[in-house]
Coordinates of C-alpha atoms in Angstrom, one line a residue:
Chain A
X230 CA 214.9 204.7 59.8
X231 CA 217.8 202.7 58.6
X232 CA 219.6 203.9 55.5
X233 CA 222.0 202.5 53.4
X234 CA 225.5 204.0 53.7
X235 CA 228.3 204.5 51.4
X236 CA 230.5 202.1 52.9
X237 CA 231.2 199.3 50.3
X238 CA 232.6 196.0 50.7
X239 CA 234.2 195.0 47.7
X240 CA 234.2 190.9 47.3
X241 CA 237.4 189.7 45.4
X242 CA 238.1 186.4 43.8
X243 CA 239.6 183.7 46.2
X244 CA 240.5 180.2 46.4
X245 CA 238.8 177.4 47.8
X246 CA 241.1 177.7 51.0
X247 CA 239.2 180.8 52.2
X248 CA 236.6 178.5 53.6
X249 CA 239.3 178.6 56.6
X250 CA 238.3 181.8 58.1
X251 CA 242.1 182.1 59.4
X252 CA 243.4 181.6 55.7
X253 CA 246.2 183.9 54.8
X254 CA 244.1 184.9 51.5
X255 CA 241.9 186.7 53.8
X256 CA 244.4 189.3 54.4
X257 CA 245.1 190.1 50.9
X258 CA 241.5 191.2 50.3
X259 CA 240.1 194.6 51.3
X260 CA 238.3 194.7 54.6
X261 CA 235.7 197.1 56.0
X262 CA 235.3 198.3 59.5
X263 CA 231.6 198.6 60.4
X264 CA 230.5 200.1 63.7
X265 CA 228.3 198.1 65.7
X266 CA 225.6 199.3 68.0
X267 CA 223.5 197.6 70.6
X268 CA 219.9 196.8 69.5
X269 CA 217.1 199.0 70.9
X270 CA 216.0 197.4 74.3
X271 CA 212.8 199.0 73.9
X272 CA 211.8 197.3 70.5
X273 CA 212.4 193.8 71.9
X274 CA 209.1 191.9 71.6
X275 CA 208.8 190.4 75.3
X276 CA 208.2 192.6 78.4
X277 CA 210.1 190.2 80.2
X278 CA 213.3 190.9 78.2
X279 CA 212.8 194.6 78.4
X280 CA 212.6 194.6 82.1
X281 CA 215.4 191.8 82.6
X282 CA 217.7 193.8 80.8
X283 CA 216.8 197.5 81.7
X284 CA 219.8 197.6 84.1
X285 CA 222.2 195.3 81.9
X286 CA 224.2 196.3 78.9
X287 CA 223.9 194.3 75.8
X288 CA 225.8 194.8 72.4
X289 CA 229.2 194.1 73.8
X290 CA 231.2 193.9 70.4
X291 CA 231.7 197.7 69.0
X292 CA 232.9 197.1 65.9
X293 CA 233.4 194.1 63.1
X294 CA 235.6 193.8 60.0
X295 CA 234.1 192.4 56.9
X296 CA 235.6 191.1 54.1
X297 CA 234.1 189.0 51.0
X298 CA 235.3 186.8 48.2
X299 CA 233.8 184.7 45.4
X300 CA 234.9 181.3 44.9
X301 CA 233.4 180.0 41.7
X302 CA 229.7 180.4 42.3
X303 CA 229.8 181.0 45.9
X304 CA 229.9 184.0 48.3
X305 CA 232.1 184.2 51.1
X306 CA 232.0 186.7 54.1
X307 CA 234.3 186.7 56.7
X308 CA 233.3 188.5 59.7
X309 CA 236.2 189.3 62.3
X310 CA 235.6 190.8 65.7
X311 CA 237.5 191.0 68.9
X312 CA 236.4 189.3 72.2
X313 CA 238.5 188.7 75.2
X314 CA 236.4 185.5 76.6
X315 CA 235.1 183.7 73.7
X316 CA 232.3 181.3 74.7
X317 CA 233.2 178.6 72.0
X318 CA 230.8 176.1 73.5
X319 CA 228.7 176.6 76.8
X320 CA 229.8 174.7 79.4
X321 CA 226.4 174.7 81.0
X322 CA 222.8 175.2 80.5
X323 CA 222.8 179.0 81.7
X324 CA 225.7 179.9 79.3
X325 CA 225.2 181.2 76.0
X326 CA 227.8 180.9 72.9
X327 CA 229.1 183.6 70.7
X328 CA 227.4 183.9 67.2
X329 CA 227.1 186.1 64.5
X330 CA 224.9 186.6 61.4
X331 CA 224.8 188.5 58.4
X332 CA 221.6 190.2 56.7
X333 CA 220.1 190.9 53.5
X334 CA 216.8 192.4 52.3
X335 CA 215.0 189.7 50.5
X336 CA 213.4 191.8 48.0
X337 CA 214.6 195.5 47.5
X338 CA 216.3 197.6 49.9
X339 CA 213.4 199.2 51.8
X340 CA 213.4 196.7 54.5
X341 CA 214.2 198.1 58.1
X342 CA 217.3 196.7 59.2
X343 CA 216.3 198.0 63.1
X344 CA 213.2 195.6 63.0
X345 CA 214.3 192.6 61.3
X346 CA 212.2 193.5 58.0
X347 CA 208.1 193.6 57.7
X348 CA 205.7 191.5 56.3
X349 CA 205.9 193.8 53.3
X350 CA 209.7 193.6 53.1
X351 CA 211.4 190.9 54.7
X352 CA 214.9 189.8 55.4
X353 CA 217.0 186.8 55.2
X354 CA 220.2 186.1 56.8
X355 CA 223.0 183.5 57.3
X356 CA 223.7 182.8 60.9
X357 CA 226.6 181.0 62.7
X358 CA 226.7 179.8 66.2
X359 CA 229.7 178.8 68.4
X360 CA 229.6 175.2 69.3
X361 CA 227.0 174.2 66.3
X362 CA 228.2 172.5 63.1
X363 CA 225.1 173.6 61.6
X364 CA 225.0 176.9 59.9
X365 CA 221.5 178.4 59.8
X366 CA 219.8 180.1 57.1
X367 CA 217.0 182.5 58.1
X368 CA 214.2 184.6 57.0
X369 CA 212.5 187.2 59.0
X370 CA 209.3 189.6 58.9
X371 CA 209.9 191.7 61.7
X372 CA 211.3 191.0 65.4
X373 CA 210.6 187.6 66.8
X374 CA 209.6 186.1 63.6
X375 CA 213.1 184.6 62.4
X376 CA 212.4 181.2 60.6
X377 CA 215.2 178.7 60.0
X378 CA 215.0 177.5 56.2
X379 CA 215.5 173.7 55.6
X380 CA 217.6 172.5 52.8
X381 CA 219.8 175.3 52.6
X382 CA 223.3 175.4 50.7
X383 CA 225.0 177.1 53.8
X384 CA 228.3 176.4 55.3
X385 CA 230.0 178.5 58.3
X386 CA 233.1 178.0 60.0
X387 CA 234.4 180.1 62.9
X388 CA 237.9 180.0 64.7
X389 CA 239.1 182.3 67.5
X390 CA 242.7 183.0 67.4
X391 CA 244.5 186.2 68.6
X392 CA 241.6 187.7 70.6
X393 CA 239.1 187.6 68.0
X394 CA 236.5 185.2 66.2
X395 CA 237.0 184.9 62.6
X396 CA 233.9 183.2 60.7
X397 CA 233.2 182.8 57.4
X398 CA 229.7 182.4 56.1
X399 CA 229.5 180.9 52.2
X400 CA 226.3 180.7 50.4
X401 CA 225.4 180.2 46.8
X402 CA 225.3 183.3 44.2
X403 CA 222.6 183.4 42.1
X404 CA 220.3 182.2 45.0
X405 CA 217.1 183.8 46.0
X406 CA 217.8 183.8 49.7
X407 CA 219.2 186.4 49.3
X408 CA 219.2 187.4 45.8
X409 CA 222.8 187.7 45.2
X410 CA 224.1 188.5 41.8
X411 CA 227.5 190.0 40.4
X412 CA 225.6 192.9 38.6
X413 CA 223.8 194.6 41.3
X414 CA 225.0 195.6 44.9
X415 CA 223.5 193.9 47.7
X416 CA 222.7 195.6 51.1
X417 CA 224.1 193.8 53.9
X418 CA 223.9 194.0 57.6
X419 CA 225.8 192.3 60.4
X420 CA 224.9 191.2 63.9
X421 CA 227.5 190.0 66.7
X422 CA 226.1 187.9 69.9
X423 CA 228.5 187.9 72.8
X424 CA 227.9 184.9 74.9
X425 CA 229.8 185.9 78.0
X426 CA 227.4 188.9 78.5
X427 CA 224.4 186.5 78.1
X428 CA 223.2 187.9 74.6
X429 CA 221.0 185.9 72.9
X430 CA 217.8 186.5 70.4
X431 CA 217.3 190.1 69.8
X432 CA 220.0 191.3 72.4
X433 CA 223.2 191.7 70.2
X434 CA 225.2 194.2 68.6
X435 CA 224.3 195.2 64.9
X436 CA 224.8 197.4 62.1
X437 CA 222.2 199.9 62.5
X438 CA 222.2 200.7 59.0
X439 CA 222.7 198.5 55.8
X440 CA 225.9 198.4 54.0
X441 CA 226.7 198.0 50.2
X442 CA 228.4 194.6 49.3
X443 CA 229.4 194.8 45.5
X444 CA 230.7 191.6 44.0
X445 CA 231.7 192.3 40.2
X446 CA 232.4 190.4 37.5
X447 CA 234.2 187.0 37.9
X448 CA 238.0 187.7 37.3
Chain B
X216 CA 180.5 168.0 81.5
X217 CA 179.4 171.6 83.2
X218 CA 179.7 174.6 81.1
X219 CA 182.9 176.3 80.3
X220 CA 184.3 179.0 82.1
X221 CA 183.3 182.5 81.9
X222 CA 186.1 183.1 78.7
X223 CA 184.3 180.1 77.1
X224 CA 187.4 177.9 77.6
X225 CA 188.0 175.0 79.8
X226 CA 190.8 175.1 82.0
X227 CA 192.5 171.8 83.1
X228 CA 193.7 171.8 86.9
X229 CA 194.8 169.6 89.5
X230 CA 194.9 169.3 93.0
X231 CA 197.7 167.5 95.2
X232 CA 196.7 166.4 98.7
X233 CA 199.8 166.8 100.9
X234 CA 198.4 165.2 103.5
X235 CA 198.4 161.6 101.8
X236 CA 201.9 161.9 99.9
X237 CA 204.0 158.9 100.6
X238 CA 207.0 160.4 99.3
X239 CA 207.5 157.5 97.1
X240 CA 208.3 159.2 94.2
X241 CA 206.2 156.9 92.0
X242 CA 204.9 160.0 90.1
X243 CA 208.5 161.0 89.0
X244 CA 209.4 157.7 87.9
X245 CA 206.2 157.3 85.9
X246 CA 206.9 160.6 84.0
X247 CA 210.4 160.0 83.6
X248 CA 209.5 156.4 82.2
X249 CA 207.1 158.0 79.8
X250 CA 208.5 161.2 78.6
X251 CA 212.1 162.1 79.4
X252 CA 214.5 159.1 78.8
X253 CA 215.5 160.3 75.1
X254 CA 219.0 161.9 74.7
X255 CA 219.5 165.1 76.0
X256 CA 216.6 164.8 78.8
X257 CA 218.5 162.8 81.3
X258 CA 218.4 165.4 83.8
X259 CA 215.1 166.6 83.2
X260 CA 212.6 165.7 86.1
X261 CA 209.2 167.2 84.8
X262 CA 207.7 165.8 88.0
X263 CA 209.6 166.5 91.3
X264 CA 208.6 165.6 94.7
X265 CA 210.6 167.7 97.4
X266 CA 210.7 167.5 101.4
X267 CA 209.7 170.9 102.7
X268 CA 210.6 172.7 104.5
X269 CA 213.4 172.4 102.2
X270 CA 215.6 173.8 99.4
X271 CA 213.5 172.5 96.5
X272 CA 214.5 171.5 92.9
X273 CA 216.5 173.4 91.5
X274 CA 218.5 174.3 94.9
X275 CA 216.6 177.2 96.6
X276 CA 213.9 177.0 94.1
X277 CA 212.2 180.3 94.7
X278 CA 215.2 182.5 95.0
X279 CA 215.9 182.8 91.4
X280 CA 213.2 185.3 90.3
X281 CA 210.5 185.1 87.8
X282 CA 206.7 185.8 87.8
X283 CA 205.2 188.9 88.3
X284 CA 205.4 191.7 90.8
X285 CA 202.5 193.3 92.7
X286 CA 202.0 195.5 90.0
X287 CA 202.2 192.8 87.1
X288 CA 205.3 193.6 86.0
X289 CA 207.8 190.8 85.1
X290 CA 210.4 190.0 87.7
X291 CA 213.6 189.0 86.3
X292 CA 214.9 185.7 86.9
X293 CA 217.9 183.7 86.5
X294 CA 218.2 180.3 84.9
X295 CA 220.3 178.1 87.7
X296 CA 223.0 175.8 86.5
X297 CA 222.8 172.2 85.6
X298 CA 224.3 171.5 89.0
X299 CA 221.6 173.6 90.8
X300 CA 218.9 171.5 89.0
X301 CA 221.1 168.3 89.5
X302 CA 222.8 166.6 86.7
X303 CA 222.4 162.9 85.3
X304 CA 225.2 161.3 87.5
X305 CA 227.4 158.8 86.2
X306 CA 228.0 156.0 89.0
X307 CA 231.4 154.8 89.5
X308 CA 230.5 151.3 89.2
X309 CA 233.6 149.7 87.8
X310 CA 235.6 149.5 91.4
X311 CA 232.7 148.2 92.8
X312 CA 232.2 145.3 90.3
X313 CA 235.6 144.6 88.7
X314 CA 238.2 146.5 90.2
X315 CA 239.8 143.2 91.4
X316 CA 241.8 145.2 93.8
X317 CA 240.2 144.0 97.2
X318 CA 239.9 147.8 97.8
X319 CA 236.1 148.4 98.9
X320 CA 234.8 151.9 97.2
X321 CA 231.3 152.9 97.7
X322 CA 229.6 153.4 94.2
X323 CA 229.6 157.0 94.1
X324 CA 227.8 159.4 91.8
X325 CA 229.6 161.8 89.6
X326 CA 228.8 165.0 87.9
X327 CA 229.9 165.8 84.0
X328 CA 233.3 167.0 85.4
X329 CA 234.2 163.8 87.4
X330 CA 233.2 165.8 90.7
X331 CA 231.0 164.8 93.3
X332 CA 227.6 166.6 93.2
X333 CA 226.6 168.8 96.1
X334 CA 223.0 168.9 94.9
X335 CA 220.2 167.2 92.9
X336 CA 216.4 166.4 93.0
X337 CA 215.2 166.0 96.4
X338 CA 218.7 166.3 97.8
X339 CA 217.5 167.2 101.1
X340 CA 215.0 164.6 101.4
X341 CA 213.3 163.9 104.7
X342 CA 215.4 166.6 106.6
X343 CA 212.3 168.7 107.3
X344 CA 212.1 171.6 109.9
X345 CA 211.3 172.1 113.6
X346 CA 213.4 171.1 116.5
X347 CA 212.8 167.6 117.8
X348 CA 211.0 166.4 119.5
X349 CA 208.6 168.7 117.2
X350 CA 210.1 168.0 114.0
X351 CA 208.1 168.1 110.9
X352 CA 208.0 167.6 107.1
X353 CA 205.8 167.1 104.2
X354 CA 206.1 166.3 100.4
X355 CA 205.4 168.9 97.9
X356 CA 204.9 167.6 94.4
X357 CA 205.5 169.8 91.6
X358 CA 205.0 169.6 87.8
X359 CA 203.9 172.2 85.1
X360 CA 201.2 174.5 86.6
X361 CA 199.5 175.6 83.4
X362 CA 199.3 178.9 84.7
X363 CA 196.4 181.6 83.8
X364 CA 199.3 184.1 83.4
X365 CA 202.1 181.9 82.4
X366 CA 205.5 184.0 82.6
X367 CA 207.3 181.5 80.2
X368 CA 204.9 182.2 77.5
X369 CA 205.0 186.1 78.1
X370 CA 208.8 186.0 78.2
X371 CA 209.4 183.9 75.0
X372 CA 210.3 186.5 72.1
X373 CA 209.5 184.1 69.4
X374 CA 206.1 183.2 70.7
X375 CA 207.1 179.5 70.5
X376 CA 205.2 178.8 73.7
X377 CA 201.4 178.7 73.7
X378 CA 198.2 178.1 76.0
X379 CA 195.7 175.5 74.5
X380 CA 192.3 177.1 73.8
X381 CA 190.5 173.7 74.7
X382 CA 192.0 173.1 78.0
X383 CA 194.8 175.8 79.3
X384 CA 197.5 173.4 78.7
X385 CA 200.8 175.5 78.2
X386 CA 203.2 173.9 75.8
X387 CA 206.4 174.5 73.9
X388 CA 206.4 174.5 70.2
X389 CA 209.8 173.1 69.6
X390 CA 209.9 173.7 66.2
X391 CA 209.7 177.6 66.9
X392 CA 211.8 177.4 70.0
X393 CA 215.6 178.5 69.4
X394 CA 216.7 177.6 73.1
X395 CA 216.7 181.3 74.2
X396 CA 215.8 180.1 77.5
X397 CA 214.1 183.3 78.7
X398 CA 211.1 181.1 79.5
X399 CA 213.4 178.9 82.0
X400 CA 214.2 182.1 83.7
X401 CA 210.9 183.7 83.7
X402 CA 209.1 180.5 85.5
X403 CA 209.1 181.2 89.2
X404 CA 208.6 177.6 89.8
X405 CA 211.8 176.6 87.6
X406 CA 209.9 173.9 85.8
X407 CA 211.3 174.4 82.3
X408 CA 214.5 172.4 81.2
X409 CA 217.1 173.1 78.5
X410 CA 217.8 170.4 76.2
X411 CA 221.5 171.1 75.4
X412 CA 221.5 168.2 72.6
X413 CA 218.4 169.4 70.8
X414 CA 219.0 173.1 71.9
X415 CA 215.2 173.6 73.0
X416 CA 213.5 174.3 76.3
X417 CA 211.1 171.6 77.3
X418 CA 208.6 170.8 80.2
X419 CA 206.0 169.0 81.4
X420 CA 203.2 168.6 78.9
X421 CA 200.5 167.6 81.2
X422 CA 200.4 164.2 79.3
X423 CA 198.3 165.9 76.6
X424 CA 198.4 163.0 74.2
X425 CA 196.9 160.8 77.1
X426 CA 194.3 163.3 78.1
X427 CA 193.3 163.3 74.2
X428 CA 192.5 159.4 74.6
X429 CA 190.6 160.1 77.8
X430 CA 193.5 158.7 80.1
X431 CA 194.8 160.5 83.3
X432 CA 198.5 161.9 83.3
X433 CA 201.2 159.0 84.4
X434 CA 201.8 161.0 87.7
X435 CA 198.4 160.6 88.3
X436 CA 197.5 157.0 87.6
X437 CA 200.8 155.9 89.0
X438 CA 200.3 157.7 92.5
X439 CA 199.9 154.9 95.2
X440 CA 199.0 157.6 97.7
X441 CA 196.0 158.6 95.2
X442 CA 196.9 162.1 96.2
X443 CA 196.2 163.7 92.9
X444 CA 192.8 164.8 91.5
X445 CA 192.7 166.3 88.1
X446 CA 189.3 167.8 86.2
X447 CA 188.4 170.7 84.2
X448 CA 188.4 173.6 87.1
X449 CA 184.7 174.7 85.6
X450 CA 183.3 171.3 86.0
X451 CA 181.0 171.9 89.1
X452 CA 180.3 168.4 89.9
X453 CA 184.1 167.5 89.9
X454 CA 186.5 167.0 92.7
X455 CA 189.0 169.9 91.6
X456 CA 186.2 172.7 91.4
X457 CA 184.5 171.7 94.9
X458 CA 187.8 171.3 96.3
X459 CA 189.2 174.6 95.0
X460 CA 186.2 176.7 94.7
X461 CA 183.4 175.5 96.9
X462 CA 185.6 174.1 100.1
X463 CA 188.2 176.3 99.4
X464 CA 190.6 173.8 101.0
X465 CA 193.0 173.6 97.8
X466 CA 195.3 176.5 97.3
X467 CA 197.8 177.7 94.9
X468 CA 201.6 177.5 95.3
X469 CA 203.3 180.8 96.2
X470 CA 200.5 183.1 94.9
X471 CA 202.3 185.9 95.4
X472 CA 204.5 185.1 92.6
X473 CA 201.6 186.4 90.2
X474 CA 201.2 183.4 87.8
X475 CA 198.1 182.2 88.6
X476 CA 199.0 178.6 88.6
X477 CA 196.0 175.8 88.0
X478 CA 198.1 173.1 90.3
X479 CA 196.3 173.4 93.8
X480 CA 197.4 172.1 97.0
X481 CA 195.7 170.6 99.9
X482 CA 197.9 172.0 102.6
X483 CA 199.4 169.5 105.3
X484 CA 197.5 169.2 108.5
X485 CA 200.5 168.1 110.7
X486 CA 200.2 166.9 114.3
X487 CA 200.5 169.3 116.9
X488 CA 203.7 169.9 119.1
X489 CA 204.3 168.3 122.4
X490 CA 203.7 170.3 125.6
X491 CA 206.2 170.1 128.5
X492 CA 204.2 167.2 130.1
X493 CA 204.4 165.2 127.0
X494 CA 200.7 165.7 125.8
X495 CA 200.1 167.1 122.4
X496 CA 199.3 170.9 122.7
X497 CA 196.6 171.2 120.3
X498 CA 196.5 175.0 120.8
X499 CA 199.3 175.3 118.4
X500 CA 200.7 174.1 115.0
X501 CA 203.9 172.3 114.6
X502 CA 204.5 174.0 111.4
X503 CA 204.5 177.8 111.9
X504 CA 201.6 179.1 110.4
X505 CA 203.7 182.1 108.6
X506 CA 205.6 179.0 106.6
X507 CA 202.3 177.6 105.1
X508 CA 200.9 180.9 104.4
X509 CA 204.1 181.8 102.6
X510 CA 203.7 178.7 100.5
X511 CA 200.1 178.9 100.0
X512 CA 199.0 182.2 100.5
X513 CA 196.4 183.9 103.3
X514 CA 193.7 180.9 102.7
X515 CA 196.2 178.3 104.5
X516 CA 194.7 179.0 108.1
X517 CA 191.2 178.8 107.0
X518 CA 192.0 175.8 104.9
X519 CA 193.4 174.0 107.7
X520 CA 190.8 175.0 110.1
X521 CA 188.2 173.4 107.7
X522 CA 189.9 170.2 107.1
X523 CA 190.2 169.9 111.0
X524 CA 186.4 170.7 111.2
X525 CA 185.3 168.2 109.0
X526 CA 188.0 165.2 110.3
X527 CA 186.2 166.0 113.6
X528 CA 182.8 165.5 112.2
X529 CA 183.4 162.3 110.7
X530 CA 185.2 161.3 113.9
X531 CA 182.1 161.9 115.9
X532 CA 180.1 159.6 113.5
X533 CA 179.2 162.3 111.2
X534 CA 179.3 162.5 107.4
X535 CA 181.5 165.2 105.4
X536 CA 181.4 165.6 101.8
X537 CA 185.1 167.2 101.9
X538 CA 186.3 164.0 103.6
X539 CA 184.7 161.6 101.0
X540 CA 186.3 163.9 98.3
X541 CA 189.9 163.7 99.7
X542 CA 189.4 160.0 100.6
X543 CA 187.9 159.1 97.1
X544 CA 187.2 155.5 97.7
X545 CA 186.9 154.9 94.3
X546 CA 190.0 155.9 92.6
X547 CA 188.7 156.8 89.3
X548 CA 186.7 159.5 91.1
X549 CA 190.1 161.4 91.2
X550 CA 190.5 161.3 87.4
X551 CA 187.7 163.7 86.3
X552 CA 186.9 163.0 82.5
X553 CA 190.1 161.1 82.2
X554 CA 189.0 157.6 83.5
X555 CA 190.2 155.6 80.3
X556 CA 192.4 152.5 81.2
X557 CA 195.5 153.0 79.0
X558 CA 195.9 149.1 79.1
X559 CA 192.7 148.6 77.1
X560 CA 193.1 151.0 74.6
X561 CA 193.7 150.2 71.1
X562 CA 197.2 151.3 70.5
X563 CA 199.0 152.4 67.4
X564 CA 201.3 150.2 65.7
X565 CA 204.8 150.4 67.0
X566 CA 207.3 152.4 65.1

């Protein structure tokens, strides 16, 4: 059962330059370090995946630093996590890219983060994948049900520097997927895929509980 | 058309007669031309023909895992590299046609990184096995086998792969596929490809748009050796049912892999080895029986004995339904219900 933690990520006002994940402005904003855990293998929806990974480890990333900012009517979330061997763009068909995502409950706060929500309590997410110019806006109603949304207004940029990935994910305030407002704190989760470990799909490191993202009034 | 199978569904099935294959690759080229010429599909060969004994496509095809063990549990697999499948080579043509240097250099294939390839589809063509003068080889054709227990389908965490109710064809829904490639690992025949440009898995689709128009798949219609039979497995009057279930001379490939494929093979009845006096030694097989059993299961010996017996019957002036089926003097008999001539179909306007 996932619960919401007391750790709060506070979004500060920033400049447009923050779309660059290495922009110096990010250093001036508060960052929260969230612990990551491997997703439960026994919950993977494919017997093949469960069997193939029972003797392998996944969820290599151990923690992620999260900062957030608003720029006009857009919310920017920056993730930073360390990885010594980045996979920026897979060199072959049997290699997998590094990736990350932030997850939000679509309606209320009761959605299970472990199961990627449910039919009754769906979730939505912003997904970035190294080597892809396209960001993905997704919804899910449980494991294996991720659907990509078309016509979204989402941008993502990733840079690997100093032994760590820095990725900004930016979407509109006032939208419905997720329903972000300045008035109410928003539950948020994070997932990180380590390509060097062949991680993809449900094989990833994630925050096993929701955290809280507060935006506040425009300064 | 006969009644449906026990579960109320038809199952499309094919029989490939390994005694008739010329190794001409018309099937492969027909498929390539029809389906895999789009960007991102350059290295995809949904139909492959390999010389056996050989290492196959991808290299050492049966060493990468996948399928199910005797207990029905999935066997972990690995996805071979693009070099092991065989990349879409570039050919160094400039020096041949326009170098002007006077230096002769053979046109040489190059991989993506500019190096020379060390493997590709049918790399070990015609090497075969056995020691001269007892050498032997045969050609083995592979397409998606539309398995009864498709490991690719089971492996996909997104249920992006489905088996059609009406004919048992296994298809990938490219709109649902997110390119995770568990399917490609899990297929024991390694018949699933990955399109890096579109980031989706792709494979043989049994030419289902042709089938829906009553036209046999391209690989079957274009086969000059007329080795390929297609029909619903439950059509008791059809070639496929008779060869698989009645005469039991058409066998699944590597049945030990547990996926219950619906492509069946008439095993090769090779000439016997030579005796020391230079005559054929009819008591022995040129291809080790164990090898054919490994490929086609425990029924291989009996299937070969049946074919030999029926051949001898015809040679002695008798008649044999089995030989008539395998010969198929009217080639439309190979095609089951898919005898429409595509040249005579009304075509939709070109887009």
